[in-house]
Coordinates of C-alpha atoms and ligand atoms in Angstrom, one line a residue:
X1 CA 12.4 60.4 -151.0
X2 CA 15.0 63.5 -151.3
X3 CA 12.5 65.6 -150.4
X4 CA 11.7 63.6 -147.1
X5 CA 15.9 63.0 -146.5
X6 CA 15.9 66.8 -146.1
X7 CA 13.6 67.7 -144.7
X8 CA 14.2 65.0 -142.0
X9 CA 18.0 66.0 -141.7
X10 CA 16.8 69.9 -140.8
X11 CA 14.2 68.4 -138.1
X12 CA 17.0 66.5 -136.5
X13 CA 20.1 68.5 -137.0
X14 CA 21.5 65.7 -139.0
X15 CA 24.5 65.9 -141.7
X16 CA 25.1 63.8 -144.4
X17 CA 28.4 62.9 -145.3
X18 CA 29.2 60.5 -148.4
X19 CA 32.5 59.4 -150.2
X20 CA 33.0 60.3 -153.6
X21 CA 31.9 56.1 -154.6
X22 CA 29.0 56.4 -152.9
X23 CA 25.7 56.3 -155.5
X24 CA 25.0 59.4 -157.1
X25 CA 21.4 59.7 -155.3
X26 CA 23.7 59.7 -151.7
X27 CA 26.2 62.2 -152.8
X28 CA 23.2 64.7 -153.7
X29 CA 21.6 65.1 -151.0
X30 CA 25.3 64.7 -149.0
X31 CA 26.4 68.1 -147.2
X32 CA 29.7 67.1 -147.7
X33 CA 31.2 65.0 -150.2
X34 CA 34.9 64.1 -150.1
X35 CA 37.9 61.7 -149.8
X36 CA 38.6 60.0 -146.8
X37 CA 40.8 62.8 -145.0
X38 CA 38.3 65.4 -145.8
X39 CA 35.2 63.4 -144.3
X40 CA 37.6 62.7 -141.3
X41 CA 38.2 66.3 -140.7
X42 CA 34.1 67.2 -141.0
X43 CA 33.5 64.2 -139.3
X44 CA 35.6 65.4 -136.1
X45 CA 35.0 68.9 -135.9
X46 CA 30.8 68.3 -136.7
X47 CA 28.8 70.4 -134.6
X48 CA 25.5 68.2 -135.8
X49 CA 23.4 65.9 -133.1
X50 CA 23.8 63.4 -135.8
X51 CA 26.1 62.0 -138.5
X52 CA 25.2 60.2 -141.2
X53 CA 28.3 58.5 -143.0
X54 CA 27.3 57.3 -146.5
X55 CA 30.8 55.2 -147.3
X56 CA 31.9 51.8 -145.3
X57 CA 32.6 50.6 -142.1
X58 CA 36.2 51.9 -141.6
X59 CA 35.0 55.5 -142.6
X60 CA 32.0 55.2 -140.1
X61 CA 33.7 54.0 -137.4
X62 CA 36.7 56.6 -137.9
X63 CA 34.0 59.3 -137.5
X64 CA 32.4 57.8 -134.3
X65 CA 36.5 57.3 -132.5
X66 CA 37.1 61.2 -133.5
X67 CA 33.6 62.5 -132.4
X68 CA 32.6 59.7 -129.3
X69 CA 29.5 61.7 -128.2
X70 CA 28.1 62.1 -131.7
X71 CA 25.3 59.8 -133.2
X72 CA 27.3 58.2 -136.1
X73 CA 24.5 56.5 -138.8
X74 CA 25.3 54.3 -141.4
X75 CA 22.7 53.5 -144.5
X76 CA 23.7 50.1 -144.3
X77 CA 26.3 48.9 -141.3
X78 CA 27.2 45.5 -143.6
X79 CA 29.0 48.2 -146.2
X80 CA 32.7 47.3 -145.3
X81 CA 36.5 47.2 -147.2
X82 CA 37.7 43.6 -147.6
X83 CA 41.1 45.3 -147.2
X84 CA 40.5 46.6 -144.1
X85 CA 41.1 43.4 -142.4
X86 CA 43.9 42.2 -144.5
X87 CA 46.4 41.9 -141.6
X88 CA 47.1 38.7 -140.2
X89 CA 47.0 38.8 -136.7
X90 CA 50.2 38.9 -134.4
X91 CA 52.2 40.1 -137.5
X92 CA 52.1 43.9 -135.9
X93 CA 53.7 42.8 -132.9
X94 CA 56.2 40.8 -134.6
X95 CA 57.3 43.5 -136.7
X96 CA 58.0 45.7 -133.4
X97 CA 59.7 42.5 -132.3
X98 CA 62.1 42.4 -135.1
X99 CA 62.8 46.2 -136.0
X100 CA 64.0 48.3 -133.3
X101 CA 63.1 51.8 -134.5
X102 CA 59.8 50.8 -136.1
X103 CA 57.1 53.0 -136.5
X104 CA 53.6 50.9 -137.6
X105 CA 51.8 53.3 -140.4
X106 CA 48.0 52.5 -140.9
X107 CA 45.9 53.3 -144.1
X108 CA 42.8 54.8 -142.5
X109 CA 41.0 51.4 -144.5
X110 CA 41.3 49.2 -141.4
X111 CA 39.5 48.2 -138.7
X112 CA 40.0 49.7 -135.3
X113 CA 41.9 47.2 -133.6
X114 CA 44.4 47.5 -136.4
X115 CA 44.7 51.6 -135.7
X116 CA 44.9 50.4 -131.9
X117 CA 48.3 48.8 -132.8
X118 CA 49.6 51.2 -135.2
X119 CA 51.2 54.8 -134.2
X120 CA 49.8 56.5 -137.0
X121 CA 46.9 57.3 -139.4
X122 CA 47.4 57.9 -143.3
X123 CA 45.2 58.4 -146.0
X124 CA 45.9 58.0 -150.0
X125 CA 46.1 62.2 -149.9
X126 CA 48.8 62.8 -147.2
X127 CA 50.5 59.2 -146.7
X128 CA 54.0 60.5 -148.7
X129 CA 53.8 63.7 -146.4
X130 CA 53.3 61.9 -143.1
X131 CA 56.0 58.7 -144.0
X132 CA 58.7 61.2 -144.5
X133 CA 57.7 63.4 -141.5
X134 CA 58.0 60.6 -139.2
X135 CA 61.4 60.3 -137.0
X136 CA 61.7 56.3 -138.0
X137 CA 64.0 54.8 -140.3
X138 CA 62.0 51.5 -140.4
X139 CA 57.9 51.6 -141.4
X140 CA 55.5 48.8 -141.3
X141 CA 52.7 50.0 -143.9
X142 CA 49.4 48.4 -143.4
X143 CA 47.3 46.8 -144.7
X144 CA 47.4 47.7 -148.7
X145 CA 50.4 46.7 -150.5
X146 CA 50.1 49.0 -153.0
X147 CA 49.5 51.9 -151.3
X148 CA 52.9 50.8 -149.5
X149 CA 54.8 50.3 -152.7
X150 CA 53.6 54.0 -153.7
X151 CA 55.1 55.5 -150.3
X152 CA 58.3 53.6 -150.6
X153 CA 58.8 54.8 -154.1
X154 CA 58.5 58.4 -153.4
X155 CA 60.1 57.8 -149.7
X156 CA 63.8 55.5 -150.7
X157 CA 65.3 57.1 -147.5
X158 CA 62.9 55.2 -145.4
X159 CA 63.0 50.9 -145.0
X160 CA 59.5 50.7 -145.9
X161 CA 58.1 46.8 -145.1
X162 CA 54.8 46.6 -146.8
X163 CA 51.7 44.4 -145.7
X164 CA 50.1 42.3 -148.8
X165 CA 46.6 43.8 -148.5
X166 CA 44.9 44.8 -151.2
X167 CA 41.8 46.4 -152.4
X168 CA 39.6 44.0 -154.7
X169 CA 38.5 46.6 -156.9
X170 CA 41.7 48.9 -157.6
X171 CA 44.1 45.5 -157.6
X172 CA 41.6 43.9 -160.4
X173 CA 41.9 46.3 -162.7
X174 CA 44.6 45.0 -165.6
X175 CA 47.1 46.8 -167.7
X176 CA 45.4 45.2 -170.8
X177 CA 42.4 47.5 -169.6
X178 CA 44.0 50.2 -169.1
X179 CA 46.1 50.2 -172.2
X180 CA 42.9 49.4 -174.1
X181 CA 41.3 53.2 -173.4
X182 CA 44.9 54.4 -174.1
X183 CA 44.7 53.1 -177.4
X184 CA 41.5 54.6 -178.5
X185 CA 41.7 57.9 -176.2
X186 CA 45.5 58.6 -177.0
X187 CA 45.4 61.9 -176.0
X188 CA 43.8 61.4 -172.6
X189 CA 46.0 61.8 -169.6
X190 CA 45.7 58.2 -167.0
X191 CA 44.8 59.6 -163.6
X192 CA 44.8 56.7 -161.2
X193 CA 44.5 56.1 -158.1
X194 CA 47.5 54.7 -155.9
X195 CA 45.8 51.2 -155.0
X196 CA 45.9 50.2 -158.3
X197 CA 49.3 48.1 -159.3
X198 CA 52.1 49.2 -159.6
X199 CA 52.3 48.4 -163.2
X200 CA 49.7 50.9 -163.7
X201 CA 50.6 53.3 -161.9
X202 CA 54.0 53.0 -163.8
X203 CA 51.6 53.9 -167.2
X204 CA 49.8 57.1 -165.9
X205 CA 50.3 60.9 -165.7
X206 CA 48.6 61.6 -162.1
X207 CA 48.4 59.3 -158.9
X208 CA 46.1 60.8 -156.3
X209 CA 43.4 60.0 -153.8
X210 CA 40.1 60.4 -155.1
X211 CA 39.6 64.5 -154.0
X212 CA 43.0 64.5 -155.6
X213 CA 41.6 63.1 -159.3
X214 CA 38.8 65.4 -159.1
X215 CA 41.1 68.3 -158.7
X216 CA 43.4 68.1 -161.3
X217 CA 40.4 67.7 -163.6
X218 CA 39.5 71.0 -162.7
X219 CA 42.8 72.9 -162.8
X220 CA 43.7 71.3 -166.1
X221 CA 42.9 72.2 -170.1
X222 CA 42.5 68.9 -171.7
X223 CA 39.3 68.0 -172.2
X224 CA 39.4 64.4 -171.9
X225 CA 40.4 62.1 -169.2
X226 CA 41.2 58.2 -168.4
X227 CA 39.9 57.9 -165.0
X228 CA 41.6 55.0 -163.2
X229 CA 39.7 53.9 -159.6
X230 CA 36.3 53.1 -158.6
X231 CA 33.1 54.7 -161.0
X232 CA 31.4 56.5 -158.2
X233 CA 34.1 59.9 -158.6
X234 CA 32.0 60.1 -162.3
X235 CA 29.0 61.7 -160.4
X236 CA 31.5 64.7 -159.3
X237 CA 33.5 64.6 -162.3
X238 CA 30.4 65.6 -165.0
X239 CA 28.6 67.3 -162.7
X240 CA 31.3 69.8 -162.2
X241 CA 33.3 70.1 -165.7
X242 CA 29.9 69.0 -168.2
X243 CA 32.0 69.7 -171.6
X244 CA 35.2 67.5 -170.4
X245 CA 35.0 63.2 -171.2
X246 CA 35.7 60.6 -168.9
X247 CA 36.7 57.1 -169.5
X248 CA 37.3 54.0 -167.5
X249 CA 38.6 50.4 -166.9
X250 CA 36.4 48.5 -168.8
X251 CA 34.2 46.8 -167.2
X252 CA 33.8 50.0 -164.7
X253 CA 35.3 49.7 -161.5
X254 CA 32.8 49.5 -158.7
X255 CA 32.5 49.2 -154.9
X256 CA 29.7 46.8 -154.2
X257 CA 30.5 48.1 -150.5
X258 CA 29.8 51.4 -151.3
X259 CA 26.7 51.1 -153.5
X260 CA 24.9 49.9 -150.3
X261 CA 24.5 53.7 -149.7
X262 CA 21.1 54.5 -151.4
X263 CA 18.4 57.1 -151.3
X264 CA 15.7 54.8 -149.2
X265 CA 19.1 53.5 -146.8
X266 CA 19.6 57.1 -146.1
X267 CA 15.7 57.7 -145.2
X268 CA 15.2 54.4 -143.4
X269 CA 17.9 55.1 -141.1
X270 CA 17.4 59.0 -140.5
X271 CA 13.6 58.1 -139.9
X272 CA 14.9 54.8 -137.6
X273 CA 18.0 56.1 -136.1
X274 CA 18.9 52.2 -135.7
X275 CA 21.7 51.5 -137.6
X276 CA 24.1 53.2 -135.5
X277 CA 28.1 53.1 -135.0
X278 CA 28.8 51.8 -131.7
X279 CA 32.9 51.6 -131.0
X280 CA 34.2 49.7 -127.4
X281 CA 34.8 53.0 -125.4
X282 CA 38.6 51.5 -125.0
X283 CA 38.9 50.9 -128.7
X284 CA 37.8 53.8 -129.6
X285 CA 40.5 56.1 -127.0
X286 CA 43.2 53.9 -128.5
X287 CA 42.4 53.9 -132.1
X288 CA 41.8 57.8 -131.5
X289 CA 45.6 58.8 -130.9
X290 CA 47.1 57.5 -134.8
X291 CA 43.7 59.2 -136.3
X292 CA 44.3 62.2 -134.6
X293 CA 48.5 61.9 -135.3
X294 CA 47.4 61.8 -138.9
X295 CA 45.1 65.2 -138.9
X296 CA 47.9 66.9 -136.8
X297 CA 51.1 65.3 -139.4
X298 CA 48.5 65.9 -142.5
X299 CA 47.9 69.3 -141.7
Ligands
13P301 P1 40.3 58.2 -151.0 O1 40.9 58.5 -149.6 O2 41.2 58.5 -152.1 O3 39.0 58.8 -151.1 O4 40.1 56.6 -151.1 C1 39.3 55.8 -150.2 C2 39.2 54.5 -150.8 O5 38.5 53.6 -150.2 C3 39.8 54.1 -152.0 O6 39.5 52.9 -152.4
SF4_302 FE1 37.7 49.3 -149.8 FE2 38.4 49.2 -152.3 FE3 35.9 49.7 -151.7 FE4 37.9 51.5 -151.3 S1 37.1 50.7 -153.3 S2 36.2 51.0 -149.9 S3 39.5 50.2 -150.7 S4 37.0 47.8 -151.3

């Protein structure tokens, strides 16, 4: 099956792009494998006929608003983020009611009519940078809580009202858990990603987005880490650094979602072209100006 993926993705002129949760099998034969700002960069400036997004709905859709005319694929268009509908509708547009001054941030996990209301684009990677370039003294962070309660911490100039979305992986995991691989890996710093609880993120050495996590692996000379988001960055993790150790959340954190990404997905739909992408040409030039506020801010 690898063998027919790429040989079918040179016939067509097709790249493969996949998250750092998608399964292993997706991230091999990727092109480019990253966290969500990277794959929205490649995504926007691709140059292929076709784009196959290995992640879920929010990211494939974000691809086809930055590149309209492209071909965006999914392995599986059912593959979504709970959180990215976690917004209750009208409560945008009361917010803008209520706060003059008011400048509606959107975690790039959201479905495009929530980027249609907001002004701009974030991602776990550059959110703190863009929060504290932005002119407003009042945010509305949407849709994950956490994420929000990270960028208020780190921006207390700023009146930061946060939206109680969540993701159901990174919000399940406990302290218990994490204290539990603390106790028999004492010497393991906690890297974590900033959707987890606050709690947690009160008990680790690192918060970063996923790209983030992987990199201070590299740079670093412990050998041994406590890995704190979904399973999938494991793939990247030991195939890059094979001497270090990695330990999770028991049980492992996983992205049913993402998992939907597998090898014969990935063939089916390069050989069918079916499961495409297809954005409301007026969603899409709406939802376009925060995405592409966030790759100018996020530079
Ligand atoms: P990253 O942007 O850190 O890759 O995160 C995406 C995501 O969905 C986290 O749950
Ligand atoms: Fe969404 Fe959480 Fe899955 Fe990320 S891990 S895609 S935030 S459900």
């Amino acid at each position: 099956m690898k063998e027919q993926v790429l040989q079918l993705k040179k016939e067509k002129n097709a790249v493969i792009l996949a998250h750092y949760y998608a399964p292993a099998e997706a991230q091999e034969v990727a092109d480019y494998v990253g966290d969500s700002f990277y794959l929205a960069k490649i995504a926007k400036s691709s140059t292929a006929d076709i784009i196959v997004f290995c992640g879920v709905s929010f990211m494939g859709e974000s691809a086809k608003i930055l590149n309209p005319e492209k071909k965006v694929l999914m392995p599986d268009l059912t593959a979504d983020c709970p959180m990215a509908h976690m917004v209750k509708p009208g409560l945008i547009q009361k917010m803008r009611e209520k706060y003059e001054d008011l400048a509606v941030v959107c975690y790039v996990n959201s479905t495009a009519d929530l980027k249609c209301q907001s002004d701009v684009c974030v991602t776990s990677s550059n959110a703190v940078k863009i929060v504290k370039a932005l002119p407003n003294k009042n945010i509305f962070f949407i849709p994950d809580r956490n994420l929000g309660r990270y960028v208020a911490s780190q921006v207390p100039e700023k009146n930061i009202i946060i939206n109680d979305g969540y993701c159901p992986i990174h919000a399940a995991i406990t302290k218990a858990q994490l204290l539990a691989q603390k106790e028999q890996h004492p010497h393991a710093p906690i890297l974590i990603h900033p959707e987890c609880e606050p709690e947690l993120l009160e008990m680790s050495d690192y918060i970063g987005s996923t790209a983030e996590l992987i990199g201070y692996v590299a740079s670093s000379s412990l050998d041994e880490f406590i890995i704190c988001t979904e399973d999938g960055v494991d793939y990247k993790l030991i195939t890059d650094n094979p001497e270090k150790k990695f330990y999770y959340p028991n049980p492992h954190p996983c992205c049913a979602d993402m998992k939907l990404n597998t090898l014969s997905n990935i063939l089916a739909v390069l050989e069918k072209e079916d499961k495409e992408v297809l954005v409301d040409k007026e969603v899409a030039a709406n939802a376009q100006k925060p995405l592409n506020k966030m790759l100018e801010l996020g530079r």
